[in-house]
mmCIF file with all atom_site columns, C-alpha atoms in Angstrom:
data_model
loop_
_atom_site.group_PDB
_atom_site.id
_atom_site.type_symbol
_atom_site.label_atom_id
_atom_site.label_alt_id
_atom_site.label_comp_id
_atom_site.label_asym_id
_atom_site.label_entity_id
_atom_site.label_seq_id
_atom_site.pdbx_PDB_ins_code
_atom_site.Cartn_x
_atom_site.Cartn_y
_atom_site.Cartn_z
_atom_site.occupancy
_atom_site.B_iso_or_equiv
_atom_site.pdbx_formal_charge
_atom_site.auth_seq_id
_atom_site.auth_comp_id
_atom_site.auth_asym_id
_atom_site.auth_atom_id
_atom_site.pdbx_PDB_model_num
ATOM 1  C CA . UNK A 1 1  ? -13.945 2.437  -7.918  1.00 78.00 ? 1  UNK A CA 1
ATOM 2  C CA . UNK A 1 2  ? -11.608 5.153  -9.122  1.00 93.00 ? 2  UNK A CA 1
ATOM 3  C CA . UNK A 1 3  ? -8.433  3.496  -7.692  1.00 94.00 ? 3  UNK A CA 1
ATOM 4  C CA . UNK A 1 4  ? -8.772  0.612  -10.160 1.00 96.00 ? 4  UNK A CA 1
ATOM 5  C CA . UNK A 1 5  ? -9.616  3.435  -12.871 1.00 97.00 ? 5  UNK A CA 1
ATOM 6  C CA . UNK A 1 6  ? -6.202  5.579  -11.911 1.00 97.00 ? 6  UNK A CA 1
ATOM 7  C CA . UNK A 1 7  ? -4.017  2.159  -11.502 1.00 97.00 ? 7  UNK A CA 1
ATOM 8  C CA . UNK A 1 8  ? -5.552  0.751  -14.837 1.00 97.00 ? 8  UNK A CA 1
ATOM 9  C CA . UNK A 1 9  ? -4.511  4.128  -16.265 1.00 97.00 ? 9  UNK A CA 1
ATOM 10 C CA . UNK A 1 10 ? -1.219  4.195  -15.325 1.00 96.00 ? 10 UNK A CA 1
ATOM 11 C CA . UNK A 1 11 ? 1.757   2.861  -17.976 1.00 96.00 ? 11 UNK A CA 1
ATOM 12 C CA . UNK A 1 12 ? 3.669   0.194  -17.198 1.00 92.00 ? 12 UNK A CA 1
ATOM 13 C CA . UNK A 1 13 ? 5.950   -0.479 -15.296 1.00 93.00 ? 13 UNK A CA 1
ATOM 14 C CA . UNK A 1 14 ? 3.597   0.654  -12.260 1.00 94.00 ? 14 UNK A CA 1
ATOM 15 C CA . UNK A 1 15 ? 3.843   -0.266 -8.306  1.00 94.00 ? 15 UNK A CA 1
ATOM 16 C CA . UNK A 1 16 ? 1.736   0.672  -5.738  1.00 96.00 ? 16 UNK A CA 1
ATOM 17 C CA . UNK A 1 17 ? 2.604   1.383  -1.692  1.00 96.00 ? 17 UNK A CA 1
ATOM 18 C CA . UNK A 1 18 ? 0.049   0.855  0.643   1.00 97.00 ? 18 UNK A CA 1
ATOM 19 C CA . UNK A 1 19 ? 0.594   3.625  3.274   1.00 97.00 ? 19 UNK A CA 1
ATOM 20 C CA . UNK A 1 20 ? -0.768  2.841  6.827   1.00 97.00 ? 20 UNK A CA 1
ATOM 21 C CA . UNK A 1 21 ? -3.123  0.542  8.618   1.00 95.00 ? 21 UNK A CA 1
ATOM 22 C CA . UNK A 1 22 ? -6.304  1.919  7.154   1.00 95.00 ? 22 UNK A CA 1
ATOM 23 C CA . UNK A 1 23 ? -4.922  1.440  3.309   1.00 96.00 ? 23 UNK A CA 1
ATOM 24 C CA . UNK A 1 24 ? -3.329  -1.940 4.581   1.00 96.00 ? 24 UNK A CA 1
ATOM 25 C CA . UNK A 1 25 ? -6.265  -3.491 6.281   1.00 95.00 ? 25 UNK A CA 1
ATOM 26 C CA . UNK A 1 26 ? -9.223  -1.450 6.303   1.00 93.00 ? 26 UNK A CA 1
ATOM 27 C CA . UNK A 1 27 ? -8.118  0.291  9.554   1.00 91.00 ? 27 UNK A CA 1
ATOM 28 C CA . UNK A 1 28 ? -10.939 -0.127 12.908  1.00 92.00 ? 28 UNK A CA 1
ATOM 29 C CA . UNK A 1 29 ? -13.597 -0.155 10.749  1.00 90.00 ? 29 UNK A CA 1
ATOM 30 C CA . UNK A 1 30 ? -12.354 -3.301 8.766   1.00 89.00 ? 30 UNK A CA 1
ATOM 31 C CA . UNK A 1 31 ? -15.896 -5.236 9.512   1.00 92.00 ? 31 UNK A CA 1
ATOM 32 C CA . UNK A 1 32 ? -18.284 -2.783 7.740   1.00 93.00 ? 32 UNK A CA 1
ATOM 33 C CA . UNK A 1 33 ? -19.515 -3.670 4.548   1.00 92.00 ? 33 UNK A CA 1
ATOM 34 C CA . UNK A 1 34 ? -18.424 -0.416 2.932   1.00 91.00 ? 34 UNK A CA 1
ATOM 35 C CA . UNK A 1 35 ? -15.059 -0.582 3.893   1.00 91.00 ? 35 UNK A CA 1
ATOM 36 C CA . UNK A 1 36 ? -12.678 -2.792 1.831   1.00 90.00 ? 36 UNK A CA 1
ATOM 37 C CA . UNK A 1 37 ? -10.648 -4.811 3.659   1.00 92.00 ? 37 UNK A CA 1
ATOM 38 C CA . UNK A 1 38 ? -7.160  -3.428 2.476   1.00 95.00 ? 38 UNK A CA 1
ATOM 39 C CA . UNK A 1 39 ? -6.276  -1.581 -0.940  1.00 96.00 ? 39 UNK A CA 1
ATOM 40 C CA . UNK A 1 40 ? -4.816  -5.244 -2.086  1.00 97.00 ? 40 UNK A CA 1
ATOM 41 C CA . UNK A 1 41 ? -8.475  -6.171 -2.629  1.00 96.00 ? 41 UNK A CA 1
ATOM 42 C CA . UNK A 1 42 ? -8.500  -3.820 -5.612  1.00 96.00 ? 42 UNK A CA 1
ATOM 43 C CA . UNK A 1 43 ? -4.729  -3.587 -7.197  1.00 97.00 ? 43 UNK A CA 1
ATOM 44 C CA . UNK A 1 44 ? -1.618  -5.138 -6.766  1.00 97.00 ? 44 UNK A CA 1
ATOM 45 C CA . UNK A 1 45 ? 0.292   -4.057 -3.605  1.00 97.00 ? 45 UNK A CA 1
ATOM 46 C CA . UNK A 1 46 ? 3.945   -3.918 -3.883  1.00 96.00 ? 46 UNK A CA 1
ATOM 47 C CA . UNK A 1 47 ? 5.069   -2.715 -0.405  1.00 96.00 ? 47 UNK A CA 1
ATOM 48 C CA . UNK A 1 48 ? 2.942   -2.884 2.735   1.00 97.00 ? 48 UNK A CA 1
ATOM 49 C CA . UNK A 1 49 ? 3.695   0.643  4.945   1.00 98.00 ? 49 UNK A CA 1
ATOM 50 C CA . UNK A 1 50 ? 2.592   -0.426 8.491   1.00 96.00 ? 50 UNK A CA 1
ATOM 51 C CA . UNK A 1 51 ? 1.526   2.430  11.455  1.00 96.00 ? 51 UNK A CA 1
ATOM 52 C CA . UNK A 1 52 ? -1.084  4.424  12.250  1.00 95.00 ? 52 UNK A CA 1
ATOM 53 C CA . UNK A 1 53 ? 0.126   7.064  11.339  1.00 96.00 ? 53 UNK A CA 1
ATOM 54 C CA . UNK A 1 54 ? 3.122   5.193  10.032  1.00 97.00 ? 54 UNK A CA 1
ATOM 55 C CA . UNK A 1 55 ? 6.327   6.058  11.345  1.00 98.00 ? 55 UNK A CA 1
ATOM 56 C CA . UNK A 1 56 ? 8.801   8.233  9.323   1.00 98.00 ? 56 UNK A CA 1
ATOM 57 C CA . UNK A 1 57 ? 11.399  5.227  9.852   1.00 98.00 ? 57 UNK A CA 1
ATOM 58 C CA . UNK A 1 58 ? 8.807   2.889  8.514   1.00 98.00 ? 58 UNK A CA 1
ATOM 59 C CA . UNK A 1 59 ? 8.411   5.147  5.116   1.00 97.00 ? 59 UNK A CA 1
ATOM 60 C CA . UNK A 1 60 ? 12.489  5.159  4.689   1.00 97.00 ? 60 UNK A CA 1
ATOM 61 C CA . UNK A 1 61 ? 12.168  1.258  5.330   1.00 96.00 ? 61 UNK A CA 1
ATOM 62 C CA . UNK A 1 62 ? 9.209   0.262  2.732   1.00 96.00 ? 62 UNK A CA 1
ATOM 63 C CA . UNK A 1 63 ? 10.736  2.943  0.027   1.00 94.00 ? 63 UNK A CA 1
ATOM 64 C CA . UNK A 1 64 ? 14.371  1.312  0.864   1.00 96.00 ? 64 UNK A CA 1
ATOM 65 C CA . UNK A 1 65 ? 12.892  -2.169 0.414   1.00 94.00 ? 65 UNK A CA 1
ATOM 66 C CA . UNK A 1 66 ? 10.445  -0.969 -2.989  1.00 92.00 ? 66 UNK A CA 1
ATOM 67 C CA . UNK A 1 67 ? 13.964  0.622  -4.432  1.00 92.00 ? 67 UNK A CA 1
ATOM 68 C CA . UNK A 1 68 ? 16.189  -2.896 -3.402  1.00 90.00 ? 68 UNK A CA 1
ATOM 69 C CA . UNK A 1 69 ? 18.116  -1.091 -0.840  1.00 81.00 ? 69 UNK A CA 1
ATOM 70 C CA . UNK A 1 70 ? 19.896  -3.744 1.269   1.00 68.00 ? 70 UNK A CA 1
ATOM 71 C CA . UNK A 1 71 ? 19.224  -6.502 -1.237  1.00 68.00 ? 71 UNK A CA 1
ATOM 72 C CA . UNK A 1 72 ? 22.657  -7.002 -2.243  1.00 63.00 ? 72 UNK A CA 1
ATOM 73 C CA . UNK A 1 73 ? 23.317  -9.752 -0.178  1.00 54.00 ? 73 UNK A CA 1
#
């Protein structure tokens, strides 16, 4: 797929953000065979964006948590 083309293109460092239910799962249509069952199944996921549609909280949260925000201690 073109995902794994665009993410094997990318220099390193690199992360990815999976953005919503359907990216993070496959969404409601997680049992059909032409759906994959979350973008994880193809890259490297570094921070899981839950909602559908996600929450603008959520967003602030998971790009907090990608850039260590709150990780001092």
């Amino acid at each position: 797929p073109g995902i794994i083309r665009a993410w094997e293109a990318l220099d390193a460092p690199r992360v990815a953000v999976s953005f919503g239910a359907c990216a993070n799962t496959g969404g409601p249509y997680w049992d059909a065979p032409t759906v994959t069952k979350g973008i994880d199944q193809l890259i490297p996921i570094s921070v899981y964006i839950p909602g559908c549609p996600p929450r603008p909280e959520a967003l602030i949260a998971g790009l907090a948590r990608l850039a260590g925000v709150g990780d001092e201690g």
